[in-house]
mmCIF file of C-alpha atoms and ligand atoms in Angstrom:
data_model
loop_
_atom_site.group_PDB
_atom_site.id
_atom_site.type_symbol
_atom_site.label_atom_id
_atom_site.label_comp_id
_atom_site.label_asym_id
_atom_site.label_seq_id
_atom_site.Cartn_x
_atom_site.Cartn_y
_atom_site.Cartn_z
ATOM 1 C CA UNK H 1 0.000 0.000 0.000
ATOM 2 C CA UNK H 2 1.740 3.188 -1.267
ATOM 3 C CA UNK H 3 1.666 6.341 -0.177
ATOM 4 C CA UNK H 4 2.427 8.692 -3.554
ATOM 5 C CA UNK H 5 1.973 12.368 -2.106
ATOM 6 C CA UNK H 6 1.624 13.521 1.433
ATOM 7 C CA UNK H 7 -2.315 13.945 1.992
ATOM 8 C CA UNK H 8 -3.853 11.400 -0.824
ATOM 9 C CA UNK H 9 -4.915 8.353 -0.067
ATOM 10 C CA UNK H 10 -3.007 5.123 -0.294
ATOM 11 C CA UNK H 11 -3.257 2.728 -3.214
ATOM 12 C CA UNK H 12 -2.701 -0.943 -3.590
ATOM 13 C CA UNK H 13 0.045 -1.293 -6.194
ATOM 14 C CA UNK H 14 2.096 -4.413 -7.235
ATOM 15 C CA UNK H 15 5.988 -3.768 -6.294
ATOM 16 C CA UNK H 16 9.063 -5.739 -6.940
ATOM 17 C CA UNK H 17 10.145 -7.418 -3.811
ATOM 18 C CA UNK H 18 13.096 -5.411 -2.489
ATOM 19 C CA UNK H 19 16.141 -6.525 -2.037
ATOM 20 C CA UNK H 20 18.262 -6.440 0.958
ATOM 21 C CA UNK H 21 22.015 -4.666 0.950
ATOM 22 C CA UNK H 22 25.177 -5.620 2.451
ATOM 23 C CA UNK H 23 23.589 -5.466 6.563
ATOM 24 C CA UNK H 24 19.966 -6.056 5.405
ATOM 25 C CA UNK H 25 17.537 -9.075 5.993
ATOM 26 C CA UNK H 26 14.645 -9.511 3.787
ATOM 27 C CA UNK H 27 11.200 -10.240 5.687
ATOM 28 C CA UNK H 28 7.877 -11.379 4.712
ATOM 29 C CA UNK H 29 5.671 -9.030 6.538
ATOM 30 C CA UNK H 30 3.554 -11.310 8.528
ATOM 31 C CA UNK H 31 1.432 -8.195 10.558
ATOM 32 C CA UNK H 32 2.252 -4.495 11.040
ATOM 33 C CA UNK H 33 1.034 -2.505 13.311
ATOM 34 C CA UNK H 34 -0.650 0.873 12.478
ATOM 35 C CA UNK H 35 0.532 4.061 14.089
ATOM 36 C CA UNK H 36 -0.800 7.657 14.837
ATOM 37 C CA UNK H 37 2.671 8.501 12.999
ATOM 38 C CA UNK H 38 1.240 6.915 9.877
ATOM 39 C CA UNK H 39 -1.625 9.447 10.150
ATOM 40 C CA UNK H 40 0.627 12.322 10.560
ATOM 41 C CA UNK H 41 2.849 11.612 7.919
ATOM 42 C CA UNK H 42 0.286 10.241 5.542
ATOM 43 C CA UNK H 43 -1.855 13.645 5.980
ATOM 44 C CA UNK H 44 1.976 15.468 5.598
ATOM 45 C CA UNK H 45 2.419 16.862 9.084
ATOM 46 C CA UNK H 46 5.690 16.031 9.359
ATOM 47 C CA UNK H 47 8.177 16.975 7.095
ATOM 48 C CA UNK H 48 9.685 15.827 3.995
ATOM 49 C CA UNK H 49 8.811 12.049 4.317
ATOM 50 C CA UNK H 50 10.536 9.480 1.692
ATOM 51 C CA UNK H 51 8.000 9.540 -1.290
ATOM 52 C CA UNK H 52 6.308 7.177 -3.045
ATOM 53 C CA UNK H 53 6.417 5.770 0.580
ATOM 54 C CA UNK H 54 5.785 2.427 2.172
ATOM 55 C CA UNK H 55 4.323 3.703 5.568
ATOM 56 C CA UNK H 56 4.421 1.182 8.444
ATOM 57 C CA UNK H 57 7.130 0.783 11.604
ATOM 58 C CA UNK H 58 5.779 -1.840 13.742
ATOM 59 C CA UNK H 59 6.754 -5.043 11.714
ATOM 60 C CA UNK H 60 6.617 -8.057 12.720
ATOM 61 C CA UNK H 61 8.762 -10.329 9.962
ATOM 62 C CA UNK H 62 9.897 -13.331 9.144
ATOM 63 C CA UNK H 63 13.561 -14.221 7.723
ATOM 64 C CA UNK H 64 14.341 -16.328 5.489
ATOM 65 C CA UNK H 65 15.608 -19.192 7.520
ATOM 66 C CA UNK H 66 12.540 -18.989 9.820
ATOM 67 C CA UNK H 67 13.376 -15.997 12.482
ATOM 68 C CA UNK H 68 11.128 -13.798 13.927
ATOM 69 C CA UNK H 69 12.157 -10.208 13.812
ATOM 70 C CA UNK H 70 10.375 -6.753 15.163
ATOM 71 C CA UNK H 71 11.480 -3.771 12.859
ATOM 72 C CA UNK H 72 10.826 -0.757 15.451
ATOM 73 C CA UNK H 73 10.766 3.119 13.894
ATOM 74 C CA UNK H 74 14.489 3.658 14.541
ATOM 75 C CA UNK H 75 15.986 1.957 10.957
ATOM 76 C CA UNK H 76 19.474 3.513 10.731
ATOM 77 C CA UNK H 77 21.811 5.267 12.982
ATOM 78 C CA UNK H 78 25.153 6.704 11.786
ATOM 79 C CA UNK H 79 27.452 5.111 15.204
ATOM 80 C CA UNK H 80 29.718 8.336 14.592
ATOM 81 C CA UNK H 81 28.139 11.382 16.015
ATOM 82 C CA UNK H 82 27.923 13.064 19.447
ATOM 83 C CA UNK H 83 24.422 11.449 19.968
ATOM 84 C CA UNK H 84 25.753 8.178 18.744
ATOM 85 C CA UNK H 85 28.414 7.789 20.584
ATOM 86 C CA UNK H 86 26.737 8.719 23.790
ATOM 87 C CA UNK H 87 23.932 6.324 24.099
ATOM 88 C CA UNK H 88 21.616 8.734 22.467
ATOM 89 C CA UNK H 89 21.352 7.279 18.956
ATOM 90 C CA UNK H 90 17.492 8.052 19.355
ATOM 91 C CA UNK H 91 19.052 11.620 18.653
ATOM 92 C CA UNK H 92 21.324 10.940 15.718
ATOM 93 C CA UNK H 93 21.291 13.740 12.803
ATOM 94 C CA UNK H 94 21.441 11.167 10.534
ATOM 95 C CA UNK H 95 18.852 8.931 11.576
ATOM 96 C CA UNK H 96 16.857 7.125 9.137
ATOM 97 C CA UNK H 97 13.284 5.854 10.209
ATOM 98 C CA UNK H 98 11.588 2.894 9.388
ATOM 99 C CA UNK H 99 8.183 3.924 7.235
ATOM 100 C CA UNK H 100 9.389 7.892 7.243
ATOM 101 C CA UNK H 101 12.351 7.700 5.362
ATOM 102 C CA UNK H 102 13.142 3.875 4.657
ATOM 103 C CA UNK H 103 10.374 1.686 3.181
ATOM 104 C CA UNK H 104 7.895 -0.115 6.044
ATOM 105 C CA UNK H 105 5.679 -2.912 6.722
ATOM 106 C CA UNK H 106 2.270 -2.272 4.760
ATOM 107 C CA UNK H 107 3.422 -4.283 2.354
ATOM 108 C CA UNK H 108 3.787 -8.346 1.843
ATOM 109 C CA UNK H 109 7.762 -8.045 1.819
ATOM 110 C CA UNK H 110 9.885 -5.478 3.422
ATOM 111 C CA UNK H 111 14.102 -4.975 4.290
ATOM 112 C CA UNK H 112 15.726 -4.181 7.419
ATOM 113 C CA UNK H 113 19.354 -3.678 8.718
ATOM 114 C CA UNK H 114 19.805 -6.364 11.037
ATOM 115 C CA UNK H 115 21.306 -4.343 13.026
ATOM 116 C CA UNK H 116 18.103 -2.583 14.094
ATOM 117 C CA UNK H 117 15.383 -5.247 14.542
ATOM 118 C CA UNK H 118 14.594 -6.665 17.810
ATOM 119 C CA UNK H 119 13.886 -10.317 18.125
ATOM 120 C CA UNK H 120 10.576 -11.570 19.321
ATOM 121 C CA UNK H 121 10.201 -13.412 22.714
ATOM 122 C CA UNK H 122 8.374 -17.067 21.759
ATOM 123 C CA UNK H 123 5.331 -15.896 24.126
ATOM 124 C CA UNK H 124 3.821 -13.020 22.060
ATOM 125 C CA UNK H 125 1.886 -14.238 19.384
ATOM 126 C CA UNK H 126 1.988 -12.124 15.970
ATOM 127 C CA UNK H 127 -0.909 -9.636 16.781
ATOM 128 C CA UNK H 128 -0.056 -8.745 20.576
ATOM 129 C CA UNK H 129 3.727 -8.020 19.456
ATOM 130 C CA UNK H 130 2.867 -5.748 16.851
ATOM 131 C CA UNK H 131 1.681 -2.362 18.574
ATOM 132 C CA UNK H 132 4.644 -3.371 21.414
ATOM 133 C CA UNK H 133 7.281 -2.049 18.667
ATOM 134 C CA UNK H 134 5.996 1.695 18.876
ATOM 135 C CA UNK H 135 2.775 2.369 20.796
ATOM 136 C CA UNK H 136 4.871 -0.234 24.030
ATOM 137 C CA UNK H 137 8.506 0.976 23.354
ATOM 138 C CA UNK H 138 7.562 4.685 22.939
ATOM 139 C CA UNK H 139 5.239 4.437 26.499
ATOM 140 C CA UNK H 140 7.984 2.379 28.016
ATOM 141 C CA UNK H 141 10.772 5.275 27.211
ATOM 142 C CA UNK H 142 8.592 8.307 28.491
ATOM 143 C CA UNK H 143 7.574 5.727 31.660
ATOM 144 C CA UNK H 144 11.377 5.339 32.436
ATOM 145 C CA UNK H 145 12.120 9.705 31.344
ATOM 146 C CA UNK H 146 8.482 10.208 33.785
ATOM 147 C CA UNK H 147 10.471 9.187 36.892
ATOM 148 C CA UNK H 148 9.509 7.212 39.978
ATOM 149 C CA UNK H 149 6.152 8.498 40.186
ATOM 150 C CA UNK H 150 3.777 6.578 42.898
ATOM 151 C CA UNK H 151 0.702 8.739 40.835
ATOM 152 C CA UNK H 152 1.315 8.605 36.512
ATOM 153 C CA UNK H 153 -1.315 10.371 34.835
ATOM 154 C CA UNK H 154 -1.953 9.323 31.189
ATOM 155 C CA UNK H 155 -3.389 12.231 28.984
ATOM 156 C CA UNK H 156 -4.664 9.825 26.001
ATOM 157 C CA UNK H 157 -6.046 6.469 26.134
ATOM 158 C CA UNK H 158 -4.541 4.825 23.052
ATOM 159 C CA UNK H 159 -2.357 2.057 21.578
ATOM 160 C CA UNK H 160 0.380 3.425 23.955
ATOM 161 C CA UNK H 161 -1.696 3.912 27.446
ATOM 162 C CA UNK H 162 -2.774 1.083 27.305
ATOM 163 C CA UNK H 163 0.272 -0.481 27.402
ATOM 164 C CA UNK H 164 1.951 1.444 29.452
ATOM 165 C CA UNK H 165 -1.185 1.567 31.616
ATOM 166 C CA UNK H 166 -0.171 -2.247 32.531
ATOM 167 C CA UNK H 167 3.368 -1.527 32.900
ATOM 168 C CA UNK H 168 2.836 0.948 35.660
ATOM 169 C CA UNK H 169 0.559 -0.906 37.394
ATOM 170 C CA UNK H 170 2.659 -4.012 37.508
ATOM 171 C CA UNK H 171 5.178 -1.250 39.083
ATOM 172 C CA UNK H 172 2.732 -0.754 41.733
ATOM 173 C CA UNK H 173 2.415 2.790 40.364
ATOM 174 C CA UNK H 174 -1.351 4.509 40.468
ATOM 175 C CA UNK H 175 -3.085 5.258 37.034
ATOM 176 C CA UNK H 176 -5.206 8.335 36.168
ATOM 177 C CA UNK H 177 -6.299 8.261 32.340
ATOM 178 C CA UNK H 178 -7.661 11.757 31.188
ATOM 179 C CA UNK H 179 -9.544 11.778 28.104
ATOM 180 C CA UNK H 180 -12.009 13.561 26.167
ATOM 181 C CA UNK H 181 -14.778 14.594 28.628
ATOM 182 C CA UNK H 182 -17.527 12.687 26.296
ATOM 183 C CA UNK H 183 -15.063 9.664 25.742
ATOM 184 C CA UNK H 184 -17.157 6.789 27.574
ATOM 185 C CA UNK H 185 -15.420 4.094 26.220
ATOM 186 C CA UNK H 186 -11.758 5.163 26.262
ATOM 187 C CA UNK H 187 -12.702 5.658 30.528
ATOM 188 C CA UNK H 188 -14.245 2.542 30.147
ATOM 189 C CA UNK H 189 -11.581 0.970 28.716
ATOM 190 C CA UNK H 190 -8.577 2.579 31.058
ATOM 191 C CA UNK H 191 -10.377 1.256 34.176
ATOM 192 C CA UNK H 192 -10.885 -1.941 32.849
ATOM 193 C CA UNK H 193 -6.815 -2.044 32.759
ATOM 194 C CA UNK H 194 -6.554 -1.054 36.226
ATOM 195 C CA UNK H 195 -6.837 2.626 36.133
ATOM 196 C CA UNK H 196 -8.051 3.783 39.241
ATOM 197 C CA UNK H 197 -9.883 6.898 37.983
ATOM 198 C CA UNK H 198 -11.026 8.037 34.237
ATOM 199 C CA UNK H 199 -12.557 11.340 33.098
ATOM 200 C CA UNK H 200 -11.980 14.471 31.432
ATOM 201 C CA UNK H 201 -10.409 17.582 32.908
ATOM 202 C CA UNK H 202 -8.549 17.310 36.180
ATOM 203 C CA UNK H 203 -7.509 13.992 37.567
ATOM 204 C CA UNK H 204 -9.094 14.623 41.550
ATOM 205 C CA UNK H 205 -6.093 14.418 43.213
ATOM 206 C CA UNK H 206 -2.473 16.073 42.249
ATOM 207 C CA UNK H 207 -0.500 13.562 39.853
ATOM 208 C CA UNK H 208 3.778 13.031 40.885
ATOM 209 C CA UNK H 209 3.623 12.477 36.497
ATOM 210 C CA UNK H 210 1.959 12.761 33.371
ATOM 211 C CA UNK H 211 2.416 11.607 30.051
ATOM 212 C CA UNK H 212 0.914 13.069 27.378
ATOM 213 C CA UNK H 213 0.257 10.947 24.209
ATOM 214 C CA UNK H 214 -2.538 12.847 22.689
ATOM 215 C CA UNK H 215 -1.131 15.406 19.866
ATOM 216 C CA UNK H 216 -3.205 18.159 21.522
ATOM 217 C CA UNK H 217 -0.940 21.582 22.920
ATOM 218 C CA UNK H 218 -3.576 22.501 25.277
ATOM 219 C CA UNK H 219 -2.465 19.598 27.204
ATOM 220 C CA UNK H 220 0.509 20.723 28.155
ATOM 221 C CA UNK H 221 -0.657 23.534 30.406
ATOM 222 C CA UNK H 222 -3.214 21.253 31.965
ATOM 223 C CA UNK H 223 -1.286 18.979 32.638
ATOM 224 C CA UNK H 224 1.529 20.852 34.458
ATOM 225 C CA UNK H 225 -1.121 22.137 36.758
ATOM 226 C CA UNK H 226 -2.165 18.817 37.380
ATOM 227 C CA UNK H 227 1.075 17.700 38.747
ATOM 228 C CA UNK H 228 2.734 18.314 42.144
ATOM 229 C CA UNK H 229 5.828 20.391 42.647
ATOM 230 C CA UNK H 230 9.397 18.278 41.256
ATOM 231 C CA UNK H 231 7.025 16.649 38.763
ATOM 232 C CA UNK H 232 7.533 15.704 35.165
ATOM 233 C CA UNK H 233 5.016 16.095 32.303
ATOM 234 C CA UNK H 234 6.021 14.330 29.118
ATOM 235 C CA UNK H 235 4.951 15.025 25.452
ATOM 236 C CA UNK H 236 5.383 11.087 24.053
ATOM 237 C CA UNK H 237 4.089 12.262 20.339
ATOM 238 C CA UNK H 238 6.032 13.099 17.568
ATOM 239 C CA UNK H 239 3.564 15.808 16.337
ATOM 240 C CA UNK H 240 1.707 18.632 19.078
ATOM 241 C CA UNK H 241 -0.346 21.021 17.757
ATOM 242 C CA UNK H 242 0.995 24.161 18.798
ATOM 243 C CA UNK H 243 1.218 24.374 23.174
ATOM 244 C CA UNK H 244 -0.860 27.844 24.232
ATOM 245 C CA UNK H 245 1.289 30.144 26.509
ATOM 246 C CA UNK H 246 0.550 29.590 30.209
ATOM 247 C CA UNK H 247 2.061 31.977 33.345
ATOM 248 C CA UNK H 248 5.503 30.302 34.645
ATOM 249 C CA UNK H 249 3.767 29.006 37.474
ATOM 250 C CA UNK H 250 2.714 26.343 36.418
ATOM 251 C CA UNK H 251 6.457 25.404 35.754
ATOM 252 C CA UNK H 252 7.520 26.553 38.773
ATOM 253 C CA UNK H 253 8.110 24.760 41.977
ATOM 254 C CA UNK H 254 10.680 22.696 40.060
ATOM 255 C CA UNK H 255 7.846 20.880 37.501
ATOM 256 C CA UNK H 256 10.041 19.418 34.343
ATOM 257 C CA UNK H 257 8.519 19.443 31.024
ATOM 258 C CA UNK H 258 10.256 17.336 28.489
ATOM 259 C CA UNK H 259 9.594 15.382 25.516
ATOM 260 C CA UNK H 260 10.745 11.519 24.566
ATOM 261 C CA UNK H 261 11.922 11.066 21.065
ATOM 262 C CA UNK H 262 12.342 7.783 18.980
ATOM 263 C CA UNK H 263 14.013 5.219 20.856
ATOM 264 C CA UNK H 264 17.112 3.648 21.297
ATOM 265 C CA UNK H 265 17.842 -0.693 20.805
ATOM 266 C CA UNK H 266 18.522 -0.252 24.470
ATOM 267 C CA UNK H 267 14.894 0.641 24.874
ATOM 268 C CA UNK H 268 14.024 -2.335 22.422
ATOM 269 C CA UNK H 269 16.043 -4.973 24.391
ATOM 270 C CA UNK H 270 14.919 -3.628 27.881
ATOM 271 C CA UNK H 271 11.415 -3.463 27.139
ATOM 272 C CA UNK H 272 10.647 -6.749 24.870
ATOM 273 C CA UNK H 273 12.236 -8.294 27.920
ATOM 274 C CA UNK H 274 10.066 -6.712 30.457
ATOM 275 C CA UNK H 275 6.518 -7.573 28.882
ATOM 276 C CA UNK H 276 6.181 -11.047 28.622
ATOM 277 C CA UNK H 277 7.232 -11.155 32.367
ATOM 278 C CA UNK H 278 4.096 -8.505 33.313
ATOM 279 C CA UNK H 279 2.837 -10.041 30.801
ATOM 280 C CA UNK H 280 1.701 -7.295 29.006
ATOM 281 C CA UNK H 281 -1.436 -8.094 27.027
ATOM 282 C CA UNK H 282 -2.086 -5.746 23.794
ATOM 283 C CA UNK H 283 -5.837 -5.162 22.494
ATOM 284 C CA UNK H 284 -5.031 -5.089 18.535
ATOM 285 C CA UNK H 285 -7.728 -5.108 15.534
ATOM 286 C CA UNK H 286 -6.477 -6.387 12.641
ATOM 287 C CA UNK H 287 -7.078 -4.924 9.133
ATOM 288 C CA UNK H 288 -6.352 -6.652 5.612
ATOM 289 C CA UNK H 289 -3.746 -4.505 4.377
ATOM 290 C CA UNK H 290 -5.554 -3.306 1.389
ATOM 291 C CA UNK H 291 -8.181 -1.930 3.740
ATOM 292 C CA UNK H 292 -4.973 -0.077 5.373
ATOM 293 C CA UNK H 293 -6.798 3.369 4.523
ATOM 294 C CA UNK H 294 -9.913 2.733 6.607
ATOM 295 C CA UNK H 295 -7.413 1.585 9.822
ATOM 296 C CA UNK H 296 -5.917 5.124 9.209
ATOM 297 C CA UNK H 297 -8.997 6.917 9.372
ATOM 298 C CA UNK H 298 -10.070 5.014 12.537
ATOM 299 C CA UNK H 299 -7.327 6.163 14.320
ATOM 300 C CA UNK H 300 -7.776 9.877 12.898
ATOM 301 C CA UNK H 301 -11.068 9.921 14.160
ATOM 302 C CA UNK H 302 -9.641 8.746 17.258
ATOM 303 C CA UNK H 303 -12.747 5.388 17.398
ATOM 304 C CA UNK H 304 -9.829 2.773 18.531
ATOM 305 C CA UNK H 305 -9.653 0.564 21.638
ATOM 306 C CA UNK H 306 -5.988 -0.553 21.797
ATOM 307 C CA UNK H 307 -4.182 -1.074 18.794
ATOM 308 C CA UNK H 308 -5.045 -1.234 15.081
ATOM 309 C CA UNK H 309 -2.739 -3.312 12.509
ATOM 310 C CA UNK H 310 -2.977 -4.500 8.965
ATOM 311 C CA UNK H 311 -2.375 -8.071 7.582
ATOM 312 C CA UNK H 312 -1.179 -9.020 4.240
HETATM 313 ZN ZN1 ZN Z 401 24.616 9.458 14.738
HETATM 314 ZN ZN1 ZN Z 402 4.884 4.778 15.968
#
């Protein structure tokens, strides 16, 4: 499924099957998972993606001699620069990114650098591993960059809330989900994971962290007054709509506002180890992948519980 020009639709088209360089494995796509990403670069806003474009960075492949291999986001790093060098190859200038600016997984056949995929633990079946390789990694970095809070509020009930949701809990941590005020179902949905409360607005008593996964500025401000002095608020998306001014008190009393780009194969490693032994249990809905435009408008329109994915 091909995406031609930022904004159109994509189309079903019949590709050669790549072929993998020096460094590169070649997979047969057995599920990818679908990503708000997808949505922002698909309806361009994020810059200058790779185009025509295979979108798609939560693949779950299969090697030739029978592996099982999870191509995350993070495709290429360039092991030289400051960033690389320093355990920060999230960071790296030259960083190429699987379904942005290397070809993805909404596709029957895809490459990788071996270098960059993450093998599978033998527990997760195909569907539940698929939304772990963003939505789980991405939730599991801003968990880790959130602190040691005993109170996490999660601004955003999605693929990656609901992941981390179970994460935190399993930490013994206490879960506030803030959605939209009318979203029933997303509530419904975080306190069937364990969250203790689940509303719009204000979470009713003061949070030690938040993470923010919806792309909505507005929630920046709220959510800094929402948590206690020393706290952290952090923006997990790769796209905000612009964040409305707000007075400096709301910073102040030492509050830390930061954001969590990309990940690292640290993160990978650390984190496909850790969820099996929760055991972290995903919600995904699977899609044909030539039906991949109607999974993208789902999540546009923001009607998901858990995880979407498509299936060649
Ligand atoms: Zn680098
Ligand atoms: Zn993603």
């Amino acid at each position: 499924m091909l995406l031609d020009a930022a904004g159109a639709p994509l189309h079903a088209v019949e590709l050669e099957r790549p072929r993998p360089a020096p460094g590169q494995v070649l997979l047969r796509v057995r599920i990818c998972g679908v990503c708000r990403t997808d949505v922002h670069v698909a309806d361009s806003e994020l810059p200058r993606p790779k185009l025509p474009l295979v979108l798609g960075h939560q693949i779950v492949g299969e090697t030739e001699d029978g592996r099982r291999l999870g191509v995350p986001w993070l495709g290429w790093t360039c092991g030289e620069c400051r960033y690389c060098t320093s355990g920060r190859e999230n960071l790296c200038d030259r960083a190429r990114f699987t379904g942005y600016d290397l070809d993805g997984g909404y596709a029957e056949w895809a490459v990788a650098d071996e270098r960059y995929c993450l093998p599978l633990p033998d527990d997760l079946d195909d569907l539940e591993a698929a939304p772990l390789l963003c939505a789980g990694l991405i939730g599991y970095r801003s968990l880790r960059a959130a602190g040691d809070p005993g109170r996490l509020g999660l601004y955003g009930f999605g693929a990656a809330a609901h992941i981390v949701a179970q994460v935190a809990l399993a930490e013994g941590r206490r879960v506030f989900a803030v959605t939209r005020a009318h979203d029933a179902d997303a509530q419904a949905f975080a306190r069937s994971l364990g969250a203790e409360w689940a509303g719009g607005g204000r979470p009713p008593e003061e949070l030690d962290a938040a993470i923010i996964f919806a792309p909505a500025g507005e929630l920046v401000p709220a959510a800094l007054a929402a948590v206690a002095k020393g706290g952290t608020v952090v923006c997990a998306g790769i796209h905000m709509s612009d964040i409305p001014s707000f007075p400096y008190e709301l910073l102040w009393g030492e509050r830390v506002l930061r954001s969590v780009a990309n990940l690292t194969r640290r993160d990978g490693e650390e984190f496909l180890a850790l969820a099996p032994r929760i055991p972290v249990r995903t919600q995904v809905e699977p899609f044909p992948l030539d039906r991949a435009n109607e999974a993208l408008a789902k999540l546009r329109a923001g009607d998901v519980r858990g995880a979407l994915a498509v299936v060649p």
